[in-house]
Amino acid sequence: MPKIKVDDINIYYTFQGPNNNSSEECDTVIILHGGPGLSDHNLYNFWSILANENRVLFYDMRGHGQSDD
């Protein structure tokens, strides 16, 4: 599972769509979850439709989903 370390916290993220090695330029869309009961990006899988033509970044904010508290 991909994580990036920010200070002493591991933040979970995942990308969908064209990869970095693609020769075609594309936009990056960042999906941010939020609100009570919406604790991680997995509730927003319908945003994946954007990955047909864009790179889509999903990440779990600190203390949510697979990110550290």
CSV table of N, CA, C and O in Angstrom, one decimal:
chain,number,residue,atom,x,y,z
A,1,MET,N,0.8,-1.2,0.0
A,1,MET,CA,0.0,0.0,0.0
A,1,MET,C,0.9,1.2,0.0
A,1,MET,O,1.8,1.4,0.8
A,2,PRO,N,0.6,2.2,-0.9
A,2,PRO,CA,1.5,3.3,-1.0
A,2,PRO,C,1.2,4.3,0.1
A,2,PRO,O,0.1,4.7,0.4
A,3,LYS,N,2.3,4.8,0.7
A,3,LYS,CA,2.2,5.8,1.7
A,3,LYS,C,3.3,6.8,1.6
A,3,LYS,O,4.4,6.5,1.1
A,4,ILE,N,3.1,8.0,2.0
A,4,ILE,CA,4.1,9.1,2.0
A,4,ILE,C,4.2,9.6,3.4
A,4,ILE,O,3.2,9.7,4.1
A,5,LYS,N,5.5,9.8,3.8
A,5,LYS,CA,5.7,10.2,5.2
A,5,LYS,C,5.7,11.7,5.2
A,5,LYS,O,6.5,12.4,4.5
A,6,VAL,N,4.9,12.3,6.1
A,6,VAL,CA,4.8,13.8,6.3
A,6,VAL,C,5.1,14.0,7.7
A,6,VAL,O,4.3,13.6,8.6
A,7,ASP,N,6.2,14.6,8.1
A,7,ASP,CA,6.7,14.7,9.4
A,7,ASP,C,6.8,13.3,10.0
A,7,ASP,O,7.5,12.5,9.5
A,8,ASP,N,6.0,12.9,11.0
A,8,ASP,CA,6.0,11.6,11.6
A,8,ASP,C,4.8,10.8,11.3
A,8,ASP,O,4.5,9.8,11.9
A,9,ILE,N,4.0,11.2,10.3
A,9,ILE,CA,2.7,10.6,9.9
A,9,ILE,C,2.8,10.0,8.5
A,9,ILE,O,3.3,10.6,7.6
A,10,ASN,N,2.3,8.7,8.4
A,10,ASN,CA,2.2,8.1,7.1
A,10,ASN,C,0.8,8.4,6.5
A,10,ASN,O,-0.2,8.0,7.1
A,11,ILE,N,0.8,9.0,5.3
A,11,ILE,CA,-0.4,9.3,4.7
A,11,ILE,C,-0.6,8.3,3.5
A,11,ILE,O,0.2,8.2,2.6
A,12,TYR,N,-1.8,7.6,3.5
A,12,TYR,CA,-2.1,6.7,2.4
A,12,TYR,C,-2.6,7.4,1.2
A,12,TYR,O,-3.3,8.4,1.3
A,13,TYR,N,-2.2,7.0,0.0
A,13,TYR,CA,-2.7,7.6,-1.2
A,13,TYR,C,-2.7,6.5,-2.3
A,13,TYR,O,-2.1,5.4,-2.2
A,14,THR,N,-3.5,6.7,-3.4
A,14,THR,CA,-3.5,5.9,-4.5
A,14,THR,C,-3.8,6.7,-5.8
A,14,THR,O,-4.5,7.7,-5.6
A,15,PHE,N,-3.3,6.3,-6.9
A,15,PHE,CA,-3.6,7.0,-8.2
A,15,PHE,C,-4.4,6.1,-9.1
A,15,PHE,O,-4.2,4.8,-9.0
A,16,GLN,N,-5.2,6.6,-9.9
A,16,GLN,CA,-5.8,5.9,-11.0
A,16,GLN,C,-5.7,6.7,-12.3
A,16,GLN,O,-5.5,7.9,-12.2
A,17,GLY,N,-5.7,6.0,-13.4
A,17,GLY,CA,-5.6,6.7,-14.7
A,17,GLY,C,-4.2,6.5,-15.3
A,17,GLY,O,-3.5,5.6,-14.9
A,18,PRO,N,-3.9,7.3,-16.3
A,18,PRO,CA,-2.6,7.2,-17.0
A,18,PRO,C,-1.4,7.3,-16.0
A,18,PRO,O,-1.5,8.0,-15.0
A,19,ASN,N,-0.4,6.4,-16.3
A,19,ASN,CA,0.7,6.4,-15.4
A,19,ASN,C,1.8,7.5,-15.8
A,19,ASN,O,1.7,8.1,-16.8
A,20,ASN,N,2.8,7.6,-14.9
A,20,ASN,CA,3.8,8.6,-15.1
A,20,ASN,C,4.6,8.4,-16.4
A,20,ASN,O,5.2,9.3,-16.9
A,21,ASN,N,4.6,7.1,-16.9
A,21,ASN,CA,5.4,6.8,-18.1
A,21,ASN,C,4.7,7.1,-19.4
A,21,ASN,O,5.2,6.9,-20.4
A,22,SER,N,3.5,7.6,-19.3
A,22,SER,CA,2.7,7.9,-20.5
A,22,SER,C,3.3,9.1,-21.2
A,22,SER,O,3.7,10.0,-20.6
A,23,SER,N,3.3,9.0,-22.5
A,23,SER,CA,3.9,10.1,-23.3
A,23,SER,C,2.8,11.2,-23.4
A,23,SER,O,3.2,12.3,-23.8
A,24,GLU,N,1.6,11.0,-23.1
A,24,GLU,CA,0.5,12.0,-23.2
A,24,GLU,C,0.4,12.8,-22.0
A,24,GLU,O,0.5,12.3,-20.9
A,25,GLU,N,0.2,14.1,-22.2
A,25,GLU,CA,0.0,15.0,-21.0
A,25,GLU,C,-1.5,14.8,-20.6
A,25,GLU,O,-2.4,14.6,-21.4
A,26,CYS,N,-1.7,14.9,-19.3
A,26,CYS,CA,-3.1,14.8,-18.8
A,26,CYS,C,-3.1,15.6,-17.5
A,26,CYS,O,-2.1,15.9,-16.8
A,27,ASP,N,-4.3,16.0,-17.1
A,27,ASP,CA,-4.5,16.7,-15.9
A,27,ASP,C,-4.6,15.8,-14.7
A,27,ASP,O,-4.8,14.6,-14.8
A,28,THR,N,-4.3,16.3,-13.5
A,28,THR,CA,-4.4,15.5,-12.3
A,28,THR,C,-5.6,16.1,-11.5
A,28,THR,O,-5.6,17.3,-11.2
A,29,VAL,N,-6.5,15.2,-11.0
A,29,VAL,CA,-7.6,15.6,-10.2
A,29,VAL,C,-7.3,15.0,-8.8
A,29,VAL,O,-7.0,13.8,-8.7
A,30,ILE,N,-7.5,15.8,-7.8
A,30,ILE,CA,-7.3,15.4,-6.4
A,30,ILE,C,-8.6,15.2,-5.7
A,30,ILE,O,-9.4,16.2,-5.7
A,31,ILE,N,-8.9,14.0,-5.2
A,31,ILE,CA,-10.2,13.8,-4.6
A,31,ILE,C,-9.9,13.8,-3.1
A,31,ILE,O,-9.1,13.0,-2.5
A,32,LEU,N,-10.6,14.7,-2.4
A,32,LEU,CA,-10.5,14.8,-0.9
A,32,LEU,C,-11.8,14.4,-0.3
A,32,LEU,O,-12.9,15.0,-0.6
A,33,HIS,N,-11.8,13.4,0.6
A,33,HIS,CA,-13.0,13.0,1.3
A,33,HIS,C,-13.3,14.0,2.4
A,33,HIS,O,-12.5,14.8,2.7
A,34,GLY,N,-14.5,13.9,2.9
A,34,GLY,CA,-14.8,14.8,4.0
A,34,GLY,C,-16.2,14.6,4.6
A,34,GLY,O,-17.0,13.9,4.0
A,35,GLY,N,-16.4,15.2,5.7
A,35,GLY,CA,-17.7,15.1,6.4
A,35,GLY,C,-17.8,14.0,7.3
A,35,GLY,O,-17.1,13.0,7.1
A,36,PRO,N,-18.6,14.1,8.4
A,36,PRO,CA,-18.8,13.0,9.3
A,36,PRO,C,-19.3,11.8,8.6
A,36,PRO,O,-20.2,11.8,7.8
A,37,GLY,N,-18.6,10.6,8.9
A,37,GLY,CA,-19.0,9.4,8.3
A,37,GLY,C,-18.4,9.1,7.0
A,37,GLY,O,-18.5,8.0,6.5
A,38,LEU,N,-17.7,10.0,6.4
A,38,LEU,CA,-17.0,9.8,5.2
A,38,LEU,C,-15.6,9.8,5.5
A,38,LEU,O,-14.9,10.8,5.2
A,39,SER,N,-15.1,8.7,6.0
A,39,SER,CA,-13.8,8.7,6.6
A,39,SER,C,-12.6,8.4,5.7
A,39,SER,O,-11.5,8.6,6.1
A,40,ASP,N,-12.9,8.0,4.5
A,40,ASP,CA,-11.7,7.8,3.6
A,40,ASP,C,-12.2,7.8,2.1
A,40,ASP,O,-13.4,8.0,1.9
A,41,HIS,N,-11.2,7.7,1.2
A,41,HIS,CA,-11.5,7.9,-0.2
A,41,HIS,C,-12.3,6.7,-0.8
A,41,HIS,O,-12.9,6.9,-1.9
A,42,ASN,N,-12.4,5.6,-0.1
A,42,ASN,CA,-13.1,4.4,-0.7
A,42,ASN,C,-14.6,4.7,-0.9
A,42,ASN,O,-15.2,4.0,-1.7
A,43,LEU,N,-15.2,5.6,-0.3
A,43,LEU,CA,-16.6,5.9,-0.5
A,43,LEU,C,-16.8,6.7,-1.8
A,43,LEU,O,-17.9,6.9,-2.2
A,44,TYR,N,-15.7,7.1,-2.4
A,44,TYR,CA,-15.9,7.9,-3.6
A,44,TYR,C,-15.4,7.2,-4.9
A,44,TYR,O,-14.9,7.8,-5.8
A,45,ASN,N,-15.6,5.9,-4.9
A,45,ASN,CA,-15.1,5.2,-6.1
A,45,ASN,C,-15.8,5.6,-7.4
A,45,ASN,O,-15.3,5.4,-8.5
A,46,PHE,N,-17.0,6.3,-7.3
A,46,PHE,CA,-17.6,6.8,-8.5
A,46,PHE,C,-16.8,7.9,-9.2
A,46,PHE,O,-16.9,8.1,-10.4
A,47,TRP,N,-15.8,8.5,-8.5
A,47,TRP,CA,-14.9,9.5,-9.1
A,47,TRP,C,-14.0,8.8,-10.1
A,47,TRP,O,-13.3,9.5,-10.8
A,48,SER,N,-13.8,7.5,-10.0
A,48,SER,CA,-12.9,6.8,-10.9
A,48,SER,C,-13.2,7.0,-12.3
A,48,SER,O,-12.3,6.8,-13.2
A,49,ILE,N,-14.4,7.4,-12.7
A,49,ILE,CA,-14.7,7.6,-14.1
A,49,ILE,C,-13.9,8.7,-14.7
A,49,ILE,O,-13.6,8.8,-15.8
A,50,LEU,N,-13.4,9.6,-13.8
A,50,LEU,CA,-12.5,10.7,-14.2
A,50,LEU,C,-11.1,10.2,-14.7
A,50,LEU,O,-10.4,10.8,-15.4
A,51,ALA,N,-10.8,8.9,-14.3
A,51,ALA,CA,-9.5,8.3,-14.6
A,51,ALA,C,-9.4,7.9,-16.1
A,51,ALA,O,-8.3,7.5,-16.5
A,52,ASN,N,-10.5,8.0,-16.8
A,52,ASN,CA,-10.4,7.6,-18.2
A,52,ASN,C,-9.5,8.6,-19.0
A,52,ASN,O,-8.8,8.2,-19.9
A,53,GLU,N,-9.5,9.9,-18.6
A,53,GLU,CA,-8.7,10.9,-19.3
A,53,GLU,C,-7.8,11.7,-18.4
A,53,GLU,O,-7.1,12.6,-18.9
A,54,ASN,N,-7.8,11.4,-17.1
A,54,ASN,CA,-7.1,12.2,-16.1
A,54,ASN,C,-6.4,11.3,-15.1
A,54,ASN,O,-6.8,10.1,-15.0
A,55,ARG,N,-5.3,11.8,-14.5
A,55,ARG,CA,-4.7,11.1,-13.4
A,55,ARG,C,-5.5,11.5,-12.1
A,55,ARG,O,-5.7,12.7,-11.9
A,56,VAL,N,-6.0,10.6,-11.4
A,56,VAL,CA,-6.9,10.9,-10.2
A,56,VAL,C,-6.1,10.4,-9.0
A,56,VAL,O,-5.7,9.3,-8.8
A,57,LEU,N,-5.9,11.4,-8.0
A,57,LEU,CA,-5.2,11.1,-6.8
A,57,LEU,C,-6.3,11.0,-5.7
A,57,LEU,O,-7.0,11.9,-5.5
A,58,PHE,N,-6.3,9.9,-5.0
A,58,PHE,CA,-7.1,9.7,-3.8
A,58,PHE,C,-6.2,9.6,-2.6
A,58,PHE,O,-5.2,8.9,-2.7
A,59,TYR,N,-6.5,10.3,-1.5
A,59,TYR,CA,-5.7,10.1,-0.3
A,59,TYR,C,-6.6,10.2,0.9
A,59,TYR,O,-7.7,10.7,0.9
A,60,ASP,N,-6.1,9.5,2.0
A,60,ASP,CA,-6.8,9.5,3.3
A,60,ASP,C,-6.2,10.5,4.2
A,60,ASP,O,-5.0,10.5,4.4
A,61,MET,N,-7.0,11.5,4.6
A,61,MET,CA,-6.4,12.5,5.5
A,61,MET,C,-5.9,11.8,6.8
A,61,MET,O,-6.3,10.7,7.2
A,62,ARG,N,-5.1,12.6,7.6
A,62,ARG,CA,-4.6,12.1,8.8
A,62,ARG,C,-5.7,11.6,9.7
A,62,ARG,O,-6.7,12.3,9.9
A,63,GLY,N,-5.5,10.4,10.3
A,63,GLY,CA,-6.5,9.8,11.2
A,63,GLY,C,-7.7,9.2,10.5
A,63,GLY,O,-8.6,8.8,11.2
A,64,HIS,N,-7.7,9.1,9.2
A,64,HIS,CA,-8.8,8.5,8.5
A,64,HIS,C,-8.3,7.4,7.6
A,64,HIS,O,-7.1,7.4,7.2
A,65,GLY,N,-9.2,6.4,7.3
A,65,GLY,CA,-8.8,5.3,6.4
A,65,GLY,C,-7.6,4.6,6.8
A,65,GLY,O,-7.4,4.2,8.0
A,66,GLN,N,-6.6,4.5,5.9
A,66,GLN,CA,-5.4,3.8,6.1
A,66,GLN,C,-4.2,4.7,6.5
A,66,GLN,O,-3.1,4.3,6.6
A,67,SER,N,-4.5,6.0,6.7
A,67,SER,CA,-3.4,7.0,7.2
A,67,SER,C,-3.3,6.9,8.7
A,67,SER,O,-4.3,6.5,9.4
A,68,ASP,N,-2.1,7.2,9.2
A,68,ASP,CA,-1.9,7.2,10.7
A,68,ASP,C,-2.7,8.3,11.4
A,68,ASP,O,-3.0,9.3,10.8
A,69,ASP,N,-2.9,8.0,12.7
A,69,ASP,CA,-3.6,9.0,13.5
A,69,ASP,C,-2.7,10.1,13.9
A,69,ASP,O,-1.5,10.0,13.9
